[in-house]
XYZ file of C-alpha atoms in Angstrom:
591
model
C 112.464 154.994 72.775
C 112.068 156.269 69.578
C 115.108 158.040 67.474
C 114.375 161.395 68.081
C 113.775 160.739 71.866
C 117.678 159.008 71.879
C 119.003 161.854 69.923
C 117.256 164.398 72.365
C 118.895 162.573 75.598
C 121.836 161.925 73.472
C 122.544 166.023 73.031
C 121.139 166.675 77.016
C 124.299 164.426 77.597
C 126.664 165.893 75.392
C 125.760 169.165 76.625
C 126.687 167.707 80.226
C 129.696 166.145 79.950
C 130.994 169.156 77.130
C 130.211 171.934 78.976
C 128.686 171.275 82.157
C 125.339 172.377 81.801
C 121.454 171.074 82.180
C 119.719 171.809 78.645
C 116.004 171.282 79.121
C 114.434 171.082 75.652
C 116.245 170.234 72.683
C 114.960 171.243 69.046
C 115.414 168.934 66.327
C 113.938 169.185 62.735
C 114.091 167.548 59.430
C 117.513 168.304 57.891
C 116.710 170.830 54.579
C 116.769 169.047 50.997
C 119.867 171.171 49.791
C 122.278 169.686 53.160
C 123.818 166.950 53.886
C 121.807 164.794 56.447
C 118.380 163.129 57.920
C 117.898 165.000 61.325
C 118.844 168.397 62.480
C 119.856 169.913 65.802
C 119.643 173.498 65.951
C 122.643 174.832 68.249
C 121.453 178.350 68.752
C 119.185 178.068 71.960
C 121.804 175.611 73.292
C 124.044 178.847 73.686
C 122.074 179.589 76.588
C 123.735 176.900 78.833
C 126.779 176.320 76.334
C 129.118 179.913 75.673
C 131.301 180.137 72.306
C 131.473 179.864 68.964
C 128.125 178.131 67.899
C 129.606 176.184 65.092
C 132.556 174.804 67.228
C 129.616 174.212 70.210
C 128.060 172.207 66.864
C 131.055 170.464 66.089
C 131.961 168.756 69.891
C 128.328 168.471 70.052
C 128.113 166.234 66.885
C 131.334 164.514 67.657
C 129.780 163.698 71.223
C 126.496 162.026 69.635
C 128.075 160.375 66.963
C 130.306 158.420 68.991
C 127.856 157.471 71.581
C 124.951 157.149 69.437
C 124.823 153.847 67.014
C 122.469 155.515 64.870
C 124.400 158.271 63.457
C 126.752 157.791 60.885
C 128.056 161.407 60.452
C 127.615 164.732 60.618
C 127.903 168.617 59.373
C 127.572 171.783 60.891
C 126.577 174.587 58.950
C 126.500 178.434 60.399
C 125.170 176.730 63.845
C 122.807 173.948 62.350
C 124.196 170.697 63.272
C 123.328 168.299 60.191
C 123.018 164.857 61.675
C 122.981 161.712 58.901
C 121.543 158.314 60.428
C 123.217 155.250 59.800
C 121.178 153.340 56.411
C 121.274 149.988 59.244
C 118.418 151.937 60.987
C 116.461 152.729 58.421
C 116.589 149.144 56.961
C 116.219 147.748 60.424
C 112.716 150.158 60.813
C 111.583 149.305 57.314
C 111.956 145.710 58.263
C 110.167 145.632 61.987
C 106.880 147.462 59.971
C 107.094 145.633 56.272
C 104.433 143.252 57.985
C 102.398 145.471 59.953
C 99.415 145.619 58.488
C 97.918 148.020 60.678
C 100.955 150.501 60.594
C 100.280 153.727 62.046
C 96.900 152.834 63.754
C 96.638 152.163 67.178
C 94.265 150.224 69.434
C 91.816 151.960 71.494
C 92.456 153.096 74.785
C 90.859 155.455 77.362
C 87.661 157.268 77.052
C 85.267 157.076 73.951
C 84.879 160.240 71.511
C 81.360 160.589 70.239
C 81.664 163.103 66.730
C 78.550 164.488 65.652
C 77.694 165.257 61.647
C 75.274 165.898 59.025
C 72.253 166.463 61.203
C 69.892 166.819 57.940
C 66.218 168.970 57.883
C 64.031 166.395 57.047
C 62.009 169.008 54.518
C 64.832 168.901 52.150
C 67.920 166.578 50.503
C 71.122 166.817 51.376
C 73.240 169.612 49.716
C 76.424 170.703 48.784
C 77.298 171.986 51.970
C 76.148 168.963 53.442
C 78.733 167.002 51.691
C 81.518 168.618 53.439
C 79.894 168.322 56.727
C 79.821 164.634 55.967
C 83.057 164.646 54.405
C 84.852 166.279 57.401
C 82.785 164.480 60.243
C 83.365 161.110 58.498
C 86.852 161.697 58.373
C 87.886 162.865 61.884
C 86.146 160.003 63.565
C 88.288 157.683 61.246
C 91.303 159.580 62.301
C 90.635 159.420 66.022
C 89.823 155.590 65.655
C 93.032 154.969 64.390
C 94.983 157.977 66.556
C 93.770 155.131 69.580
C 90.447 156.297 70.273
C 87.231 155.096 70.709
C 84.566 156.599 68.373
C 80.579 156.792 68.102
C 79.494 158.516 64.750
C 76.449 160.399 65.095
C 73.670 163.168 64.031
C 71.107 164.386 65.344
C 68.378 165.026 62.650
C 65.598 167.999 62.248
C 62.504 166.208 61.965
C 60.163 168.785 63.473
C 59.115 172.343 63.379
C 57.490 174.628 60.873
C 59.600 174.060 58.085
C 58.532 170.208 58.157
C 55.097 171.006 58.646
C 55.262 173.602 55.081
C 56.336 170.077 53.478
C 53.683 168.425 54.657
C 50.903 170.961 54.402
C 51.901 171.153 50.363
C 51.942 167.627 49.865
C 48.331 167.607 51.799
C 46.994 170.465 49.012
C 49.230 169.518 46.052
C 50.559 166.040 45.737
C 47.876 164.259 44.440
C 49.016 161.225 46.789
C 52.213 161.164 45.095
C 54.541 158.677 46.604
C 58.264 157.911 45.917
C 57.358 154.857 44.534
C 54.512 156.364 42.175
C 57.263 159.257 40.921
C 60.053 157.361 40.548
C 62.076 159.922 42.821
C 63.938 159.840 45.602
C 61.489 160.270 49.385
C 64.082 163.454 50.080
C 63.835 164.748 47.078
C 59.671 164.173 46.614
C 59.677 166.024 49.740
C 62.000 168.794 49.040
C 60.006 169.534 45.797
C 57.088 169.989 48.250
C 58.939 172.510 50.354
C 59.368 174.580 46.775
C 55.855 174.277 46.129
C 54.754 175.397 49.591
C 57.323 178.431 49.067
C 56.046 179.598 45.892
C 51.594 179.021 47.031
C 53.242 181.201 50.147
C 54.269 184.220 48.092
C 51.746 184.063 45.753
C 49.177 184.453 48.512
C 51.447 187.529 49.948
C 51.600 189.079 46.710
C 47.591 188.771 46.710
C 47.356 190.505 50.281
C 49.934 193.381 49.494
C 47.694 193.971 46.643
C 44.666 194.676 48.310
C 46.638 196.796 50.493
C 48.416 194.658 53.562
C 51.862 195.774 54.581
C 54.572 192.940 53.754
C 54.783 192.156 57.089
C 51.449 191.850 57.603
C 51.318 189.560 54.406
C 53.891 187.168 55.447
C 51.722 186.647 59.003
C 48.216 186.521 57.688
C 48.851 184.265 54.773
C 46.457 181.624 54.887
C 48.902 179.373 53.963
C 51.359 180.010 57.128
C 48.327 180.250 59.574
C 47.664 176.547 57.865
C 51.072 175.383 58.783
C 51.296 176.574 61.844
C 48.173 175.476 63.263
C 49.279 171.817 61.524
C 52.501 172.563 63.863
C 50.314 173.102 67.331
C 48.590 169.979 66.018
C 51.353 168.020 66.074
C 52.524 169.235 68.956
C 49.314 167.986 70.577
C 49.887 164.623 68.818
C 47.058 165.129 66.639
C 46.962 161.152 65.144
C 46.428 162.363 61.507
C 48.908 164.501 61.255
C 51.715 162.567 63.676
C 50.551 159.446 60.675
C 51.588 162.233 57.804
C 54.529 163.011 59.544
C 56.128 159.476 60.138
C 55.269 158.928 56.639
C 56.620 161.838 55.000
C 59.780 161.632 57.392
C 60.037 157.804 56.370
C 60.243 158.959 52.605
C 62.985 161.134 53.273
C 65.215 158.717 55.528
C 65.232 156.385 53.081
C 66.752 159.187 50.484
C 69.098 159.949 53.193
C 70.404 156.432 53.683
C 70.889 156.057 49.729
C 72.891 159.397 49.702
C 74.688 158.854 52.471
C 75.492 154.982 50.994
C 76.526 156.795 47.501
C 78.521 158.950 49.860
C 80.815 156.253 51.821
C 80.065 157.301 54.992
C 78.259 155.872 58.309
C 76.573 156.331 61.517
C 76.372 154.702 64.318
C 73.513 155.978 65.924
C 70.841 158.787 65.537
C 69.143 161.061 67.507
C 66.051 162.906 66.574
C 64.749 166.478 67.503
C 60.931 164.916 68.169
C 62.210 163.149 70.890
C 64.879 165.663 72.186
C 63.430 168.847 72.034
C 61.755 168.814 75.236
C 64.950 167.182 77.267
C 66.974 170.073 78.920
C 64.648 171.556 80.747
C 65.097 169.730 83.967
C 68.917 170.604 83.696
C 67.556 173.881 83.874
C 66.064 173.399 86.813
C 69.243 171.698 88.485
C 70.836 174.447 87.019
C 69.083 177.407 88.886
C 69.426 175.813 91.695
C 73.238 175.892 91.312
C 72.976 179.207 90.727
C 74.628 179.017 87.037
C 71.439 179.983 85.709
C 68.451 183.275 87.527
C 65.222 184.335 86.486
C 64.289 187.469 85.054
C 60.981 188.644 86.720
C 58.602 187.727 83.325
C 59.684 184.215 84.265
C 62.673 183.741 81.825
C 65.642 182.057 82.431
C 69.141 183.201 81.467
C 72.907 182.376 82.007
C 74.906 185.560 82.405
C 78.291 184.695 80.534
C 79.270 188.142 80.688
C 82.387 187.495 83.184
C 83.540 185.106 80.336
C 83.754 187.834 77.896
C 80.265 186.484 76.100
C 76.412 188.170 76.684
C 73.773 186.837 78.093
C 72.009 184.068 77.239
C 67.890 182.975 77.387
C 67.827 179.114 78.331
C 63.766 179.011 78.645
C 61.243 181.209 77.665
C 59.123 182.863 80.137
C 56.030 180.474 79.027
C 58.711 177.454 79.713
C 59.160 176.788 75.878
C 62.677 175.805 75.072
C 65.310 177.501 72.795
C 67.757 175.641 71.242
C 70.082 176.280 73.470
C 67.966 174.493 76.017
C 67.740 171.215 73.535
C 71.477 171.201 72.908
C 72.219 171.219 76.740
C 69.641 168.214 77.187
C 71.192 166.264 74.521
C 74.595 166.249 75.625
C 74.003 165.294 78.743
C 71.444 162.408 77.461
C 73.979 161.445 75.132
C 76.281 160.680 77.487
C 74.044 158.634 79.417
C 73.159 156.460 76.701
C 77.052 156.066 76.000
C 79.400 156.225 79.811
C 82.568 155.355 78.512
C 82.206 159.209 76.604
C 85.069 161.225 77.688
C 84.308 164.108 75.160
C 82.219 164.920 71.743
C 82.739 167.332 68.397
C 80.581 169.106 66.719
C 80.579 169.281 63.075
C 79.255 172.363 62.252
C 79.614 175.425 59.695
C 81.151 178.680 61.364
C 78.024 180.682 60.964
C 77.728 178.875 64.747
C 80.471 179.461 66.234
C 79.060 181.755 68.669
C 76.513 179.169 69.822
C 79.415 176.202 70.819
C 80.514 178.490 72.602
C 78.032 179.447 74.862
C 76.856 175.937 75.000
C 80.351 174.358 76.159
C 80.837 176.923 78.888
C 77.305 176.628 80.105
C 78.268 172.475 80.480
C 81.280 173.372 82.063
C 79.242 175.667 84.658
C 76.760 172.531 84.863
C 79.997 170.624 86.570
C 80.276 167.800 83.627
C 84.041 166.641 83.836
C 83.382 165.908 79.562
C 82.511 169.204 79.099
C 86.201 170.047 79.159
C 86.620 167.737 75.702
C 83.768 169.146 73.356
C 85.227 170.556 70.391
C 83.203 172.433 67.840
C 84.835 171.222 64.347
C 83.710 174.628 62.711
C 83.975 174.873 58.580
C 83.583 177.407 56.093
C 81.013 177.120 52.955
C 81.802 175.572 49.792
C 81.178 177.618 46.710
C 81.219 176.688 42.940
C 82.430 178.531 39.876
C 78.993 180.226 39.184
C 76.877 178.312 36.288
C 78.535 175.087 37.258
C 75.826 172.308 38.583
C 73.266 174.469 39.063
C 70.372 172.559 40.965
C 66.526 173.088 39.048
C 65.951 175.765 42.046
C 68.931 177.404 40.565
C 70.461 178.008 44.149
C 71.319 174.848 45.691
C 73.480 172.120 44.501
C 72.024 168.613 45.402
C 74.524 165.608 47.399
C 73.281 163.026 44.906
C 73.311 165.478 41.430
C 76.726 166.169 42.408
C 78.445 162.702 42.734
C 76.837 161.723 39.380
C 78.191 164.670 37.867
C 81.598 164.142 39.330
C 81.417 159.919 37.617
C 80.791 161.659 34.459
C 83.405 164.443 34.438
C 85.776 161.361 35.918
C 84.459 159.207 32.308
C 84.909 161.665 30.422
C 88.509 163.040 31.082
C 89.796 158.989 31.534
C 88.227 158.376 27.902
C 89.918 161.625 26.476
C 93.417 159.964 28.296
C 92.454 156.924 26.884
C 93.621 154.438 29.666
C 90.728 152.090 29.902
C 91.319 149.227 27.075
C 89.709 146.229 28.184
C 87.377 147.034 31.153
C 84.050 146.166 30.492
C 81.436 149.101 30.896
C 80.178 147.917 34.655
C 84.121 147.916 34.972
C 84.102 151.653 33.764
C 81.214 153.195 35.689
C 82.626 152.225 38.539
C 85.823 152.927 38.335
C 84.372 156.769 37.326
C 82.226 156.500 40.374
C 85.791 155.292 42.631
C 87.747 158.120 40.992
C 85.216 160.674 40.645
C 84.238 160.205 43.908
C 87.578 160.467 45.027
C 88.555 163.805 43.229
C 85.371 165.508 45.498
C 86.622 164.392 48.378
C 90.139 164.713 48.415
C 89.757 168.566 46.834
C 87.355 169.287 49.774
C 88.963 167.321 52.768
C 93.022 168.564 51.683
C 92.111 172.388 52.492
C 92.176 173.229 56.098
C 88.019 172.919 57.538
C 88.345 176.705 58.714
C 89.002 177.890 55.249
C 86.352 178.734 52.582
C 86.549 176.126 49.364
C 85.581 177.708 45.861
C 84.645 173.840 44.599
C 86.514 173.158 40.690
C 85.079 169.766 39.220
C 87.359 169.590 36.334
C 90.582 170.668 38.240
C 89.759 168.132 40.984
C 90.063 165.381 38.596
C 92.922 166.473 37.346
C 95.248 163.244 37.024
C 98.036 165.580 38.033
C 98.960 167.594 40.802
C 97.402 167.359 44.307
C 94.580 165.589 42.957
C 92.786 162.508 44.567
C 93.062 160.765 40.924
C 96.632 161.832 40.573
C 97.236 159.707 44.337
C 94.964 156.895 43.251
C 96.657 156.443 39.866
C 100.055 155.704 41.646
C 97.990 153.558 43.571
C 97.276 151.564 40.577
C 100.792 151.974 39.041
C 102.569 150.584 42.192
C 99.506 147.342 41.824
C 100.634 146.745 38.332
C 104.418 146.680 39.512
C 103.530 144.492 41.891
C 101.670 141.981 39.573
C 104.334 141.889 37.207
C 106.618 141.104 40.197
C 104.795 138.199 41.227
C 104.680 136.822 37.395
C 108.615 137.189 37.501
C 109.008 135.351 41.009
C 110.370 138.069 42.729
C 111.871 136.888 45.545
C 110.233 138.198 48.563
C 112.630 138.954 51.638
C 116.084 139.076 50.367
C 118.560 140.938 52.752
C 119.669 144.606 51.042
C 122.257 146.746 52.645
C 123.371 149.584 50.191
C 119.972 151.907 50.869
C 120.002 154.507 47.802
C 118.982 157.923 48.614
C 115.971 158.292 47.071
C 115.084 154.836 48.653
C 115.959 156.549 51.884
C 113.990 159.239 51.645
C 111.045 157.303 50.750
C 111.210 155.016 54.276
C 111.695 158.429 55.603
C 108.682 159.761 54.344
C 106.742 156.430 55.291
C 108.344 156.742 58.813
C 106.265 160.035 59.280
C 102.396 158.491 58.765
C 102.283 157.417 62.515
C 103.020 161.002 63.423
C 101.117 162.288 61.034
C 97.826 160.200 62.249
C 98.447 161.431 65.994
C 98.859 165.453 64.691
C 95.769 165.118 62.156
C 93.828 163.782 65.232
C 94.803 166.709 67.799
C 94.279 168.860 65.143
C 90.887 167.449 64.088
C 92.251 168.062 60.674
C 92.099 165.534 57.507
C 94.042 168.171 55.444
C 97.107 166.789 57.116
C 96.388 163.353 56.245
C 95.606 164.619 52.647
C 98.745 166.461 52.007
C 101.111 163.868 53.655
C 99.621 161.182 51.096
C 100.525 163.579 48.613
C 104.039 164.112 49.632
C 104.497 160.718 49.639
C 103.111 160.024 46.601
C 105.385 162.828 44.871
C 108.522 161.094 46.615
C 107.458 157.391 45.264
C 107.048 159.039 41.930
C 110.482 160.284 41.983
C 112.209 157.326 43.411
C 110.260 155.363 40.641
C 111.509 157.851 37.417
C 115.323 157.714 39.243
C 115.753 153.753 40.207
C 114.666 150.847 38.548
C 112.928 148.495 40.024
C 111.991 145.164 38.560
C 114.764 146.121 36.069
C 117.525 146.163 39.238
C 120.767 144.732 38.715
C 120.643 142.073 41.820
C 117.832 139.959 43.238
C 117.924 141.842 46.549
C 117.791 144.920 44.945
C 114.105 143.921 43.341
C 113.295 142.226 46.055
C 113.836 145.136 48.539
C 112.684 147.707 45.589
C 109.222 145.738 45.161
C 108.809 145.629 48.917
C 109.065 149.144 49.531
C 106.681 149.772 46.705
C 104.132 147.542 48.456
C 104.771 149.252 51.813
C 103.850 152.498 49.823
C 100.943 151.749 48.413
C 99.138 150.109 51.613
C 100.111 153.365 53.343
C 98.287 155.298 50.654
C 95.774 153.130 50.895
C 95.564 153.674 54.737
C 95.789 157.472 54.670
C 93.149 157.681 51.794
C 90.928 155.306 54.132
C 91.228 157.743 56.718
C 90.039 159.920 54.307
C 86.799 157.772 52.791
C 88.313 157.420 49.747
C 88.730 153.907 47.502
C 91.627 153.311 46.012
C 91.505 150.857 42.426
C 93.556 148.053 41.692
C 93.829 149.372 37.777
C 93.383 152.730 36.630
């Protein structure tokens, strides 16, 4: 039983043997800065059970516990707040039972396996800004259900087919010259994505030739040789037309291997990947199954549709009347496959901008009406877009800002602000570049991951590697500091576990703050939110800073004193370095 569990029974007693009464819930909250106390027990629902004065009710209340309750050391009541303070033994007796728990606020997996979808790339394209905080938020809440005590399968499901592929290809077919990633130099994704541009441009150059000798624009953007091209390349592949399937594997090849390198620059993982060409046509037989539950009724031109309209949504096509699929359809069939190929999947998330909100949806409540017992867990993780200051990073489209353009940008602005601070005597350049890369690296994905996923981000690369504030450099530099203390502990023989027993404030509040991450872990997961993780670090990291300025550590006046002083440090800094893992994000042993 944890403290707040014995100081909840502890009050349900009082509360009996005072006055008589059964008090179901008890609220307890961290006692405010400017009080007296750790823990606070607010007396004003109490009065419910308990009649009188609430601060004499607070008073026999407090009494009560702190008699019967080891823990507690004292206690104040102010204007029906009961202030609780716990006894410094318990806090050195906690400190102690997790000082060699590596794995602090992780636990092991139990129950049924989550499977979190993200990136899901077009292959005609590389990845973009707004890909990078798909990645960055997918990546992130599978690493905080692992350690919440989950299971986890990372996954995506990629775009490798349609029309907009086919534009890629047809380009490349007219313009490229046999161009090859090798032969350019570039990256497959971006060779390809240049093709898409090319295509785009041909495309409205050949409109602006039809309007001119008198087509509507409508009738320009249909009758455009180029289009009737792609889309008869399309129907080709369809067929499995061996030329063109050979293009396509090739092309697609290219552009995986630009993936892998981005996603490698990135930090983050899959574990497995599934691919439109070989999903598209899966649904339809859950269709069939379905309309014969009824959950799903044909239209008389041969369409099927799921009417959602009891629910409070519209209704919704699930096959064409020729028996082509929608999305819909696919998304339904890949699910269900999904869980197939994994059993032990007790539910999945989505990671996927607002704009789709609608869709999830429709799709989870059409699962649900399909009878899956998993369909209850599916959680669309929905995000809003990331903008820049205009003019900043501007790709050579001038619209988009490319994954890969913007990392290396964010290693330089990291170099140049550290060799304007001037804290980098002695590293060798390789030492340099990558500590940019770590830090620069870090800034992007802390400034992204520490605002709530609903909210829209305007993207700052200077302020996000600021080294101060709620930065990710300003959390990685006390990192650093807290290494170097600990090196120059270990060339003074620190003793290691000395026994301390005057705790000083600020070295209570830090073990308080510590005492939180396990919490923390289990609320970020529920919540599907890394901000929480983000903002805790930060907290912490502002309460280290000011237990460091007040209290001196290697300087202390006894051996326990640096002993304990240096092992709280320690504790500190792997708990930063947990959290920020959580988060993808390095921390370096020198800054």
């Amino acid at each position: 039983m944890n403290l707040s569990e014995k100081l909840t029974q502890a009050v349900k007693d009082a509360v009996q043997h005072l006055f008589k009464a059964e008090l179901e819930t008890v609220e307890i909250q961290p006692t405010r800065k400017d009080f007296e106390g750790d823990l606070t027990v607010v007396v004003f629902p109490i009065l419910r059970v308990a009649k009188g004065n609430p601060a004499v009710i607070g008073e026999q209340i407090g009494a009560y516990v702190k008699e019967h309750l080891a823990e507690i050391s004292d206690f104040n009541v102010v204007k029906g707040f009961l202030n609780l303070v716990v006894a410094d033994a318990y806090y050195l007796d906690f400190f102690e039972s997790i000082r060699p728990d590596k794995n602090f606020g992780h636990k092991a997996p139990e129950g049924k396996a989550v499977m979190v979808e993200y990136s899901s790339p077009n292959t005609n394209k590389p990845l973009h800004l707004g890909h990078i905080r798909n990645n960055l938020l997918g990546y992130s809440v599978a690493e905080i259900l692992k350690a919440s005590g989950k299971k986890v399968y990372k996954t995506q499901i990629i775009n490798d087919r349609g029309i907009h592929i086919c534009k890629s290809m047809l380009a490349w077919q007219k313009f490229g010259d046999g161009e090859t990633p090798e032969s350019t130099g570039l990256k497959g994704d971006k060779l390809v994505g240049n093709y898409y541009v090319k295509f785009d441009k041909a495309y409205k150059e050949e409109q602006s030739y039809l309007v001119a000798q008198g087509k509507t624009k409508e009738e320009a953007e249909k009758e455009a040789p180029l289009i009737l091209e792609a889309q008869d390349m399309l129907r080709k592949w369809e067929a499995g037309d061996a030329e063109v399937v050979a293009l396509w594997e090739k092309m697609n090849g290219w552009v995986y291997a630009g993936f892998e390198e981005t996603y490698k620059n990135l930090g983050v993982d899959f574990d497995s990947y599934y691919y439109e060409s070989n999903t598209y046509l899966l649904g339809k037989d859950n269709i069939e199954e379905g309309l014969k539950k009824g959950v799903f009724y044909k239209k008389e031109d041969g369409s099927v549709w799921c009417d959602l309209t009891e629910d409070g949504l519209d209704e919704k096509l699930v096959l064409r009347s020729d028996g082509t699929a929608v999305y819909m359809t696919q998304d339904i069939g890949t699910a269900i496959q999904r869980v197939k190929d994994h059993p032990d999947v007790g539910g999945m998330i989505y990671t996927v901008g607002n704009e789709q909100d609608y869709h999830f949806k429709v799709l989870f409540l059409i699962l649900k009406k399909l009878g899956y017992d998993w369909a209850e867990n599916l959680y669309h993780l929905s995000y809003g877009m990331v903008d820049l200051p205009s003019g900043k990073m501007k790709s050579r489209e001038g619209t988009v800002v490319d994954a890969d353009d913007l990392v290396s940008e964010m290693a330089e602005t990291a170099g140049k602000i550290a060799e304007e601070l001037g804290k980098l005597d002695g590293y060798s350049n390789a030492e340099k570049q990558e500590l940019y890369k770590t830090i620069g690296l870090g800034a992007l994905k802390y400034y992204i991951l520490k605002v709530d996923p609903k909210k829209r981000i305007l993207f700052n690369p200077e302020e996000s590697v600021d080294f101060q504030g709620n930065t990710g450099p300003f959390i990685q530099y006390t990192y650093a500091r807290i290494q170097s203390i600990l090196r120059k502990a270990e060339e003074l023989k620190v003793p290691v576990t000395l026994r301390y027993e005057n705790l000083q404030p600020k070295e209570k509040e830090l073990i308080k703050q510590i005492a939180l991450y396990p919490e923390t872990v289990q609320l970020a997961a529920e919540n599907h939110s890394p901000a929480l993780i983000a903002n805790y670090t930060y907290d912490l990291v502002k309460e280290f800073n000011s237990f460091y300025q007040q209290i001196s550590i290697l300087g202390a006046d006894t051996d326990a004193e640096k002993s304990f002083r240096v092992a709280l440090s320690k504790k500190v800094a792997e708990v930063i370095e947990s959290a920020f893992g959580l988060l993808g994000i390095d921390v370096p042993e020198r800054m």
